[in-house]
Short mmCIF file of C-alpha atoms in Angstrom, two decimals:
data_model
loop_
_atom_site.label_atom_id
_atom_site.label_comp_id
_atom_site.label_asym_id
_atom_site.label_seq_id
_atom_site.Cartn_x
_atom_site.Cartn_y
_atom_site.Cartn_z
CA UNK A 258 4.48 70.22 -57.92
CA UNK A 259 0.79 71.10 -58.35
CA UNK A 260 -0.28 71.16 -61.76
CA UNK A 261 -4.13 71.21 -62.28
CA UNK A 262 -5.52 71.01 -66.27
CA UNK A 263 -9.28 71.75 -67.17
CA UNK A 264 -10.98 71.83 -70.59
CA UNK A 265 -13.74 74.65 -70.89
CA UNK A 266 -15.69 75.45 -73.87
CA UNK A 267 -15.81 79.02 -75.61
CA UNK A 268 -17.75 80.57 -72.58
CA UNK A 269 -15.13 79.10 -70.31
CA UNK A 270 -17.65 76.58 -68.53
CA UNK A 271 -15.22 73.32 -67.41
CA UNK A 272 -16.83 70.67 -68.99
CA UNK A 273 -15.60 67.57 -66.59
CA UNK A 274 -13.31 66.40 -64.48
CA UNK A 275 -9.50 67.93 -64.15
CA UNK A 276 -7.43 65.30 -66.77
CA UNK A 277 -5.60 64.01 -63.79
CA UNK A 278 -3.29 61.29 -65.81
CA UNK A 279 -1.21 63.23 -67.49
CA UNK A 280 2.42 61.84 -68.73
CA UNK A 281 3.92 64.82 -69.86
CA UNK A 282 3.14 68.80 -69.97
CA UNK A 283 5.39 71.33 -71.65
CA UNK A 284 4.20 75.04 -72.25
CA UNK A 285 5.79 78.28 -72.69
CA UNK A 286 5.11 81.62 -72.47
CA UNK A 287 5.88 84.23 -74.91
CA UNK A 288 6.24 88.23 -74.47
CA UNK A 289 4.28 89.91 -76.81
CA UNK A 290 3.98 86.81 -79.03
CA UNK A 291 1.06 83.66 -78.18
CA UNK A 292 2.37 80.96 -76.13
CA UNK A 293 1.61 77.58 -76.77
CA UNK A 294 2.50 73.90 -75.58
CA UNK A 295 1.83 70.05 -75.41
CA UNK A 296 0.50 67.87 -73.02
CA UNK A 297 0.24 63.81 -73.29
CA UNK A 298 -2.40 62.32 -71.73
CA UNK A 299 -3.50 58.64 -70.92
CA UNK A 300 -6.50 58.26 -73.72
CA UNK A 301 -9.28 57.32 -71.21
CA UNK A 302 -12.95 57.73 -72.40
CA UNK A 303 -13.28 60.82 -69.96
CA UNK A 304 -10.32 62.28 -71.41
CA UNK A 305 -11.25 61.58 -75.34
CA UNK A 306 -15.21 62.78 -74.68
CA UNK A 307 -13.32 66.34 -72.96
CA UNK A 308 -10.62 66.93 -76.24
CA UNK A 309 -13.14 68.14 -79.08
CA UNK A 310 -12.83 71.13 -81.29
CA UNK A 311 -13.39 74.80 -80.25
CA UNK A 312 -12.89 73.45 -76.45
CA UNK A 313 -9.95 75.43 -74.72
CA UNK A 314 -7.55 74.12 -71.81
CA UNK A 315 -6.30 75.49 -68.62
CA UNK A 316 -3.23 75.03 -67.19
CA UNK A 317 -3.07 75.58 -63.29
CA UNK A 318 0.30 76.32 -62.04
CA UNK A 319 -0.09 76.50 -58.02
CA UNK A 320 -3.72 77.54 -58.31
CA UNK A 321 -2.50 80.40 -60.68
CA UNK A 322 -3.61 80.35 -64.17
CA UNK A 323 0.07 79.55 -66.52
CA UNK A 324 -1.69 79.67 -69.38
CA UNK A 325 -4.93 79.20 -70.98
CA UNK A 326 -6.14 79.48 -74.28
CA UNK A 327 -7.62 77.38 -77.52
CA UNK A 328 -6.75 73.87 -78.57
CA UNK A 329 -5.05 73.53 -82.00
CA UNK A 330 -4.96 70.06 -81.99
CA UNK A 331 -7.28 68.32 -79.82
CA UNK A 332 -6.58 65.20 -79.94
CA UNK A 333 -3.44 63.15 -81.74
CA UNK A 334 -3.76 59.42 -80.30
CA UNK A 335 -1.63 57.05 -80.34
CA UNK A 336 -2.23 53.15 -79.99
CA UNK A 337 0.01 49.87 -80.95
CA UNK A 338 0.38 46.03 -79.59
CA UNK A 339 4.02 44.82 -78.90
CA UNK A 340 7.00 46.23 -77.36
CA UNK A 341 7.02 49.17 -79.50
CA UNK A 342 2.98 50.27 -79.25
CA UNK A 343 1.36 52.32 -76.85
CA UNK A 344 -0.74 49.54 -74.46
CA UNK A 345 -4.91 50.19 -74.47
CA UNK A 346 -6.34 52.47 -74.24
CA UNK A 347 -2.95 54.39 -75.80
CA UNK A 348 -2.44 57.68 -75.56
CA UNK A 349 -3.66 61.13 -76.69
CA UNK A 350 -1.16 64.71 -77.26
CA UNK A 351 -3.48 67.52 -77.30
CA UNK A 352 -1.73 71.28 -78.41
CA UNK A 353 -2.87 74.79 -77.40
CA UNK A 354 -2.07 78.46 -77.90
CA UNK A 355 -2.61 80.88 -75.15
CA UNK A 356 -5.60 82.96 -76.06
CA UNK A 357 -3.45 85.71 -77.39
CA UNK A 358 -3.41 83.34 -80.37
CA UNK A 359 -7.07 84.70 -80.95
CA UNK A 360 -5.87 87.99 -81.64
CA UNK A 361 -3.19 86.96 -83.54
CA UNK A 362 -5.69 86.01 -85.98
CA UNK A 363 -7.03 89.67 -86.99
CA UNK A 364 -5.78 92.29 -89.46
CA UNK A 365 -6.07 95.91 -88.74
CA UNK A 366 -9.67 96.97 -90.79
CA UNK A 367 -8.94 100.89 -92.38
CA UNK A 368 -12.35 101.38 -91.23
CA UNK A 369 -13.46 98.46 -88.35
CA UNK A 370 -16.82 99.96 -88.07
CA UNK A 371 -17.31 99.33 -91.85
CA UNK A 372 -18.38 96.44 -93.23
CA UNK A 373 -15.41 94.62 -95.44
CA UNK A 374 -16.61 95.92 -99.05
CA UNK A 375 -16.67 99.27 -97.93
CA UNK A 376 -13.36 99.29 -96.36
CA UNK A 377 -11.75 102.66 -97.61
CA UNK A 378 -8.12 103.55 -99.40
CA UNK A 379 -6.86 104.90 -96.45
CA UNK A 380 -5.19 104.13 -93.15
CA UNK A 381 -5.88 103.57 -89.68
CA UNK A 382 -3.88 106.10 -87.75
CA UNK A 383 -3.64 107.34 -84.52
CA UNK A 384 -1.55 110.37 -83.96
CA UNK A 385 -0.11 111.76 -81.19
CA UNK A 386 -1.76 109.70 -78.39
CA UNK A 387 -0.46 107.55 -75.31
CA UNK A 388 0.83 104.18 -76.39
CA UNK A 389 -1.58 101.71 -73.86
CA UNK A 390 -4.52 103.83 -75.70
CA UNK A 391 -3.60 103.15 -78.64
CA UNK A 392 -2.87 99.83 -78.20
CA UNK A 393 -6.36 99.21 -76.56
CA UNK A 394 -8.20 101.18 -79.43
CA UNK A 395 -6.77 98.65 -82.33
CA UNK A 396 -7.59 95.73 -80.00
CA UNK A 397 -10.92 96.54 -79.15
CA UNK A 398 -12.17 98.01 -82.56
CA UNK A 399 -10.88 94.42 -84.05
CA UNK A 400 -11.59 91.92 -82.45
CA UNK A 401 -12.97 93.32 -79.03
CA UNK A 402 -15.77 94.58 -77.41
CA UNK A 403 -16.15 97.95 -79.74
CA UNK A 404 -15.34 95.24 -83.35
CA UNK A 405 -18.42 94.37 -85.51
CA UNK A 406 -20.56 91.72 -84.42
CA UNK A 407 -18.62 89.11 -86.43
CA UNK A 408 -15.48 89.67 -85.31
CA UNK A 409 -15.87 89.62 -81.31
CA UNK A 410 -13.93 87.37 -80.00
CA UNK A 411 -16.52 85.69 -77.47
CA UNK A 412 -16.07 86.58 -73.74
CA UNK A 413 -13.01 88.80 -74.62
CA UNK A 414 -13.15 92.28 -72.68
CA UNK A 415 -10.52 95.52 -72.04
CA UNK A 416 -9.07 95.28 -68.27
CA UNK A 417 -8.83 98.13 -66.25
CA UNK A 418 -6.18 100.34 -68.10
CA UNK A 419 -2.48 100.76 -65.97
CA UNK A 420 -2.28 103.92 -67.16
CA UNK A 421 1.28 103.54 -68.66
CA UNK A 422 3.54 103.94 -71.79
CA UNK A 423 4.34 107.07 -73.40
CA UNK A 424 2.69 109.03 -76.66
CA UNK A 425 3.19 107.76 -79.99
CA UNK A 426 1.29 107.17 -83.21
CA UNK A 427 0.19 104.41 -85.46
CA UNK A 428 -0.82 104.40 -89.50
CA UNK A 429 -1.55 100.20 -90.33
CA UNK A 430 -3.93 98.94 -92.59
CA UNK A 431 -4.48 95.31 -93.23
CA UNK A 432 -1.40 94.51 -91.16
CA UNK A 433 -1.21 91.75 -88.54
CA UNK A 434 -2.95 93.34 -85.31
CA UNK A 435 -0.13 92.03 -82.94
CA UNK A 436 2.86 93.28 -85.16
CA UNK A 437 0.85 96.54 -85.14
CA UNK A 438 0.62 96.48 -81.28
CA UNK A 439 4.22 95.45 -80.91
CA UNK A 440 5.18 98.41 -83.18
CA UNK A 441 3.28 100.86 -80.60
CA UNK A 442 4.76 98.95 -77.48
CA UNK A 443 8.14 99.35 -78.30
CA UNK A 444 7.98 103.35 -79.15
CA UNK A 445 5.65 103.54 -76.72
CA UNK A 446 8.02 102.67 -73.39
CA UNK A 447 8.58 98.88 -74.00
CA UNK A 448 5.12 97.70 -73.15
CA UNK A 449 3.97 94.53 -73.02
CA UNK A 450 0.76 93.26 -73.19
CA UNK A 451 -1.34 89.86 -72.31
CA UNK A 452 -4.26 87.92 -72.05
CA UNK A 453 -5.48 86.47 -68.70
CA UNK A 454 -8.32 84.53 -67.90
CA UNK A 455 -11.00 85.45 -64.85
CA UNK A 456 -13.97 83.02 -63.70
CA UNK A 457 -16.10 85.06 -66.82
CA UNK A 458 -13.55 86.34 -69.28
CA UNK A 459 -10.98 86.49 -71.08
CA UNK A 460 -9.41 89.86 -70.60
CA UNK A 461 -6.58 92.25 -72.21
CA UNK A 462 -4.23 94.29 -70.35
CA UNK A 463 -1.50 96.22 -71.13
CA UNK A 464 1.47 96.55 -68.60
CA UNK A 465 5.02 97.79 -68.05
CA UNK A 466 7.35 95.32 -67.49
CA UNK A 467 9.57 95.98 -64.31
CA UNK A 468 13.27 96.34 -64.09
CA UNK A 469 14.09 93.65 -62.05
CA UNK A 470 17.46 93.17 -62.29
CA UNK A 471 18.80 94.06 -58.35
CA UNK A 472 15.85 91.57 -56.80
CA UNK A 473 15.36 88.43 -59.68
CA UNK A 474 18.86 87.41 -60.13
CA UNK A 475 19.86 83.85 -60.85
CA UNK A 476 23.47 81.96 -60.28
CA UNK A 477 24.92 78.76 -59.69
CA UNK A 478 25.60 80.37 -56.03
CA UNK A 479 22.55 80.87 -55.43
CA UNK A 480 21.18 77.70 -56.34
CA UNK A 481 18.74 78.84 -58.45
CA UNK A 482 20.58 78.10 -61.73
CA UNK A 483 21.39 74.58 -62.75
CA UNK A 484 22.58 75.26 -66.87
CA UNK A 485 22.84 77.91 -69.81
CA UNK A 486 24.07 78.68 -72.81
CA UNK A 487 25.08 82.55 -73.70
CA UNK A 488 26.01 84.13 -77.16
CA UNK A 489 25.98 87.84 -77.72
CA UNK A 490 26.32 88.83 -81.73
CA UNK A 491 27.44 91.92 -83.11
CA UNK A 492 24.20 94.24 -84.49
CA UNK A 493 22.33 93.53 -87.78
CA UNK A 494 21.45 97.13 -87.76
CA UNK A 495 22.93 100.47 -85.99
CA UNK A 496 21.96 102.66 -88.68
CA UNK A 497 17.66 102.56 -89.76
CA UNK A 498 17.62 104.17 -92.73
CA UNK A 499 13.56 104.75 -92.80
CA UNK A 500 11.79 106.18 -96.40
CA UNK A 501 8.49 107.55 -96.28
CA UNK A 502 6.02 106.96 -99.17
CA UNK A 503 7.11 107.23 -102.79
CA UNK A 504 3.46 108.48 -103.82
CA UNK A 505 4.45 111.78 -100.82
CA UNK A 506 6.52 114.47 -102.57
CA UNK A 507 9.07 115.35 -101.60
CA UNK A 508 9.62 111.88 -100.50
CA UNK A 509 10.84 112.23 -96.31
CA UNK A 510 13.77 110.20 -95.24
CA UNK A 511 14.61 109.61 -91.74
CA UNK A 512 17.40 107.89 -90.15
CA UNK A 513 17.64 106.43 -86.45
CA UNK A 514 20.85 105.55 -85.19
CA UNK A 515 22.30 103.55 -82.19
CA UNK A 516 25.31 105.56 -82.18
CA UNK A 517 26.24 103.40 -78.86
CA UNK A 518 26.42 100.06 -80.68
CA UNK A 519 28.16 101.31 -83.72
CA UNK A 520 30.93 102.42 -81.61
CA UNK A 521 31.34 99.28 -79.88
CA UNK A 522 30.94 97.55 -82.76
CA UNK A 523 30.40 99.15 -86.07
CA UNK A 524 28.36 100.71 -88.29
CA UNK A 525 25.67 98.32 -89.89
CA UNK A 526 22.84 99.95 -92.54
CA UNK A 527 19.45 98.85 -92.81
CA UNK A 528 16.98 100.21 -95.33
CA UNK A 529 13.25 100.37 -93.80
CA UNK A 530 10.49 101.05 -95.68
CA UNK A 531 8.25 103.26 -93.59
CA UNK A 532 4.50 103.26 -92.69
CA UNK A 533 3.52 106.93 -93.32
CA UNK A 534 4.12 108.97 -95.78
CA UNK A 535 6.36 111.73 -93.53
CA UNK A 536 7.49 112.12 -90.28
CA UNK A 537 5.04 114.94 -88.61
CA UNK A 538 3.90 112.09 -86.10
CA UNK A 539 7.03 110.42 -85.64
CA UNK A 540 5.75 107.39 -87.38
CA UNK A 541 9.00 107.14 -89.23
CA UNK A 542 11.09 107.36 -86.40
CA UNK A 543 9.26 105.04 -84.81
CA UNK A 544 9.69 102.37 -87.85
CA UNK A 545 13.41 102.94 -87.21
CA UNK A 546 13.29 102.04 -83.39
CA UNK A 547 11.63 99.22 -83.74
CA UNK A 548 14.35 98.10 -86.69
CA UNK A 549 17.10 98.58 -84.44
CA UNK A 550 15.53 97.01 -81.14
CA UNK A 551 15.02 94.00 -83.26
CA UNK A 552 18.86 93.90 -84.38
CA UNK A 553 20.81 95.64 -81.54
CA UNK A 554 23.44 93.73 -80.30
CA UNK A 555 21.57 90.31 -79.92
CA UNK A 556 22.06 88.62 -76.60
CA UNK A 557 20.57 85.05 -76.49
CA UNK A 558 20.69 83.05 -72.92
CA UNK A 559 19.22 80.37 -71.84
CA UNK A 560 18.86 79.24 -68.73
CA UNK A 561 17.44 76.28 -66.99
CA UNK A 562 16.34 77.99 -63.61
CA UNK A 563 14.65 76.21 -60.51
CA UNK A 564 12.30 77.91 -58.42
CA UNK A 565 13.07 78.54 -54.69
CA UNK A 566 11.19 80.22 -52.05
CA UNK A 567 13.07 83.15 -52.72
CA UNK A 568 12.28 83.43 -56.80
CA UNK A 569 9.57 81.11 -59.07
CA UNK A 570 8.44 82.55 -62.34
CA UNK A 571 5.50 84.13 -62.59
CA UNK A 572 5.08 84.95 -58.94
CA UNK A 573 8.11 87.03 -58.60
CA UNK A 574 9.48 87.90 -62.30
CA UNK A 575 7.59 87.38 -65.42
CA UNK A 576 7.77 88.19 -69.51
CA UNK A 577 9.05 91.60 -70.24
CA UNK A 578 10.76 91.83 -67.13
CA UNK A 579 14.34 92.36 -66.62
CA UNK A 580 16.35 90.04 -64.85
CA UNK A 581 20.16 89.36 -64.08
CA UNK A 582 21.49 86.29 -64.85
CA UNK A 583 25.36 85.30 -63.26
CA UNK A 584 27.88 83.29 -65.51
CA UNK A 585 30.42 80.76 -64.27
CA UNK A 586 32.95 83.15 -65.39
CA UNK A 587 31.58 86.45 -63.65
CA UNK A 588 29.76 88.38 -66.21
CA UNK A 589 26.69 89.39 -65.20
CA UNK A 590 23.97 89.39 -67.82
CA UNK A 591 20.97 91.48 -67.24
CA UNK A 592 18.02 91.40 -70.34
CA UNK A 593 14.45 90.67 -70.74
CA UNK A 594 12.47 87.73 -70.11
CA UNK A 595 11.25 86.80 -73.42
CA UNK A 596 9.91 83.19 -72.97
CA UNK A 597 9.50 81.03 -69.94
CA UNK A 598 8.79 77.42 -70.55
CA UNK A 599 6.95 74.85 -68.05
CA UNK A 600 8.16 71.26 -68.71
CA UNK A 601 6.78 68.92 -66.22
CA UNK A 602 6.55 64.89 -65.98
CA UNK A 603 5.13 63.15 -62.52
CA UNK A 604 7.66 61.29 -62.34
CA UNK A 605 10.35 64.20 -62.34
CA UNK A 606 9.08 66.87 -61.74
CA UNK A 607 9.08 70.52 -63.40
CA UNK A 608 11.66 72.38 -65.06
CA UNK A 609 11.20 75.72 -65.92
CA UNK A 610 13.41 77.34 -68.35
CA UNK A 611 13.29 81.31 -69.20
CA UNK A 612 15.23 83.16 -72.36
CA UNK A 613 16.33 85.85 -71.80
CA UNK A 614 17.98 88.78 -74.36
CA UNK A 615 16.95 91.00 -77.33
CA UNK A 616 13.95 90.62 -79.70
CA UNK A 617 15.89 88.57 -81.83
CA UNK A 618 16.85 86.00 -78.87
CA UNK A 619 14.86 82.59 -79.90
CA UNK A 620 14.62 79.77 -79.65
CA UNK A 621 12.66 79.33 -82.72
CA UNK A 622 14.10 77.77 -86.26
CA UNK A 623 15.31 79.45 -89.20
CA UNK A 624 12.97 79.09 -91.15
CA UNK A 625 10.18 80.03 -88.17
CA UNK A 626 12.19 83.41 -88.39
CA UNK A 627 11.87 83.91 -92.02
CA UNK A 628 8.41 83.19 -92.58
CA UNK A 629 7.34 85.61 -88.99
CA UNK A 630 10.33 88.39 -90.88
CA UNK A 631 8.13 88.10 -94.33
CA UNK A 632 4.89 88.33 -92.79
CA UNK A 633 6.29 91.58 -91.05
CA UNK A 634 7.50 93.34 -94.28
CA UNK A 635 4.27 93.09 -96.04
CA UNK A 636 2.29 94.13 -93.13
CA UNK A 637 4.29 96.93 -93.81
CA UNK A 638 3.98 97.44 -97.61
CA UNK A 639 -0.16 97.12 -96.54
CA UNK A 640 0.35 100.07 -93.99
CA UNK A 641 1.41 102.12 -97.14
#
């Protein structure tokens, strides 16, 4: 295990030495979503002078970057006398997000080149364009390098575009700028995009996940696999029954169907209120995908993998990509990696743990789910 942790500040200078005495480290990864994680720390002076706000951390997996990004909480100590206390000089739990949690910050502006009070009624839409363009328009013009002064996000730059996805369209307006990304990804060929840091910047990249499934394929056989849990659900939707604006007249209804998954299953309606007034861009249709990506036939599995010389996360499989996974009982399970999660203590070791299945796999609570579904739905309403 090599696990290497720096603090930078906002220009991504290290500002001391690595925080070598760690206790405990556990970070995950997210697809399309900011990762984020804990790590407990020995409180020495070094440490405490490092953990201040707007610093950021770095987490160095086998002198690869795992993830790197802004500290929420920089510093939650802990300190007690007796059997029950943490012993001098106690301890200290800083928590980060990757720095996809930057982004996750902005709203998509009507107008980004305006200033705020002269934001117009309209939309933002992009018609009829490739999916990584668009993608990389609403990113830069928001909180990039082509965004109004105030909203740059410092050091944060466009890498070199993969040239994938295919064409789509987007109408959003004051709607979260990563559910308006994920919207484009998904009609767009399943994208997925990322920050990563270089020795300058912080840099944006939108990629297509790779199918997988014949090369990254984990079992108890192979030693690779050491636990899981698997439940597959019937569909929350089959049947996206997308309306267009009430102000448009005639009013344009579409509906996108999984025709597969109702037959296995069976026929499951879901009214989706739409983000364009009509369909001439197929920004209806593309409301409806997205609805029944998130509920088709929900597969959640977790696994607790270990990493051989044959397969280690993030070297040879990472988020987006799909994988097969081998039950006990024969079934073979092949989905998307939607989270992988680093846990890691010196004394033990590191687990790493992926989940793998639909959109709607998590690992996240109830109530977690609700709020992220609300927020959703009236990013929506805004887009009308």
């Amino acid at each position: 295990m090599a696990i290497q942790i720096l603090v930078t500040d906002e220009d991504l200078t290290v500002q001391g030495d690595p925080l070598d005495d760690w206790t405990s480290l556990d970070v995950t990864q997210r697809f399309n979503e900011p990762g984020s994680g804990s790590i407990q720390l020995v409180a020495h002076p070094y440490v405490m002078e490092q953990l201040q706000p707007g610093r950021r951390l770095v987490v160095i997996r086998d002198g690869a970057v795992w993830m790197a990004g802004p500290v929420e909480v920089p510093q939650q100590y802990s300190w007690g006398v007796g059997s029950g206390g943490e012993r001098p000089p106690g301890t200290v739990t800083v928590y980060l997000s990757d720095d996809l949690a930057r982004v996750a910050g902005y709203l998509t502006w009507p107008d980004p080149a305006a200033a705020w009070s002269a934001q117009p009624d309209t939309a933002r839409q992009i018609t009829s364009t490739n999916a990584e363009t668009i993608i990389r328009t609403l990113i830069s013009e928001n909180c990039g390098p082509a965004a109004a002064a105030a909203r740059q996000i410092p050091n944060f730059a466009l890498a070199t575009a993969a040239g994938v996805g295919t064409t789509t369209s987007v109408t959003t307006r004051f709607e979260g700028l990563l559910a308006a990304c994920r919207r484009v990804a998904i009609d767009g060929g399943n994208l997925g995009f990322r920050t990563r840091q270089t020795s300058s910047q912080i840099e944006f990249e939108v990629y297509a996940p790779q199918d997988l499934t014949a090369t990254a394929r984990f079992s108890e056989g192979l030693g690779n696999l050491r636990a899981l849990t698997y439940k597959q659900s019937a569909p929350t939707v089959t049947h996206a029954l997308v309306t267009g604006s009430e102000q448009a007249t005639p009013r344009t209804y579409v509906e996108v169907a999984d025709s597969t998954a109702a037959s296995t299953w069976w026929r499951v309606e879901q009214l989706v209120n739409g983000t364009a007034d009509d369909d001439t861009n197929g920004e209806l249709s593309q409301d409806g995908t997205e609805a029944l990506a998130e509920g088709a036939q929900p597969v959640e599995l977790s696994t607790e993998t270990v990493d051989t010389a044959d397969l280690r996360a993030g070297r040879d499989y990472g988020l987006g990509d799909q994988v097969t996974v081998v039950l006990p009982t024969g079934l073979e399970v092949a989905d998307i990696v939607r989270s992988i999660r680093l846990q890691a203590t010196p004394e033990t070791g590191e687990y790493v743990t992926s989940l793998v299945g639909s959109p709607e796999a998590t690992s996240d609570p109830q109530m977690v789910r609700l709020v992220r579904e609300l927020g959703r739905r009236l990013g929506r309403l805004e887009a009308r």
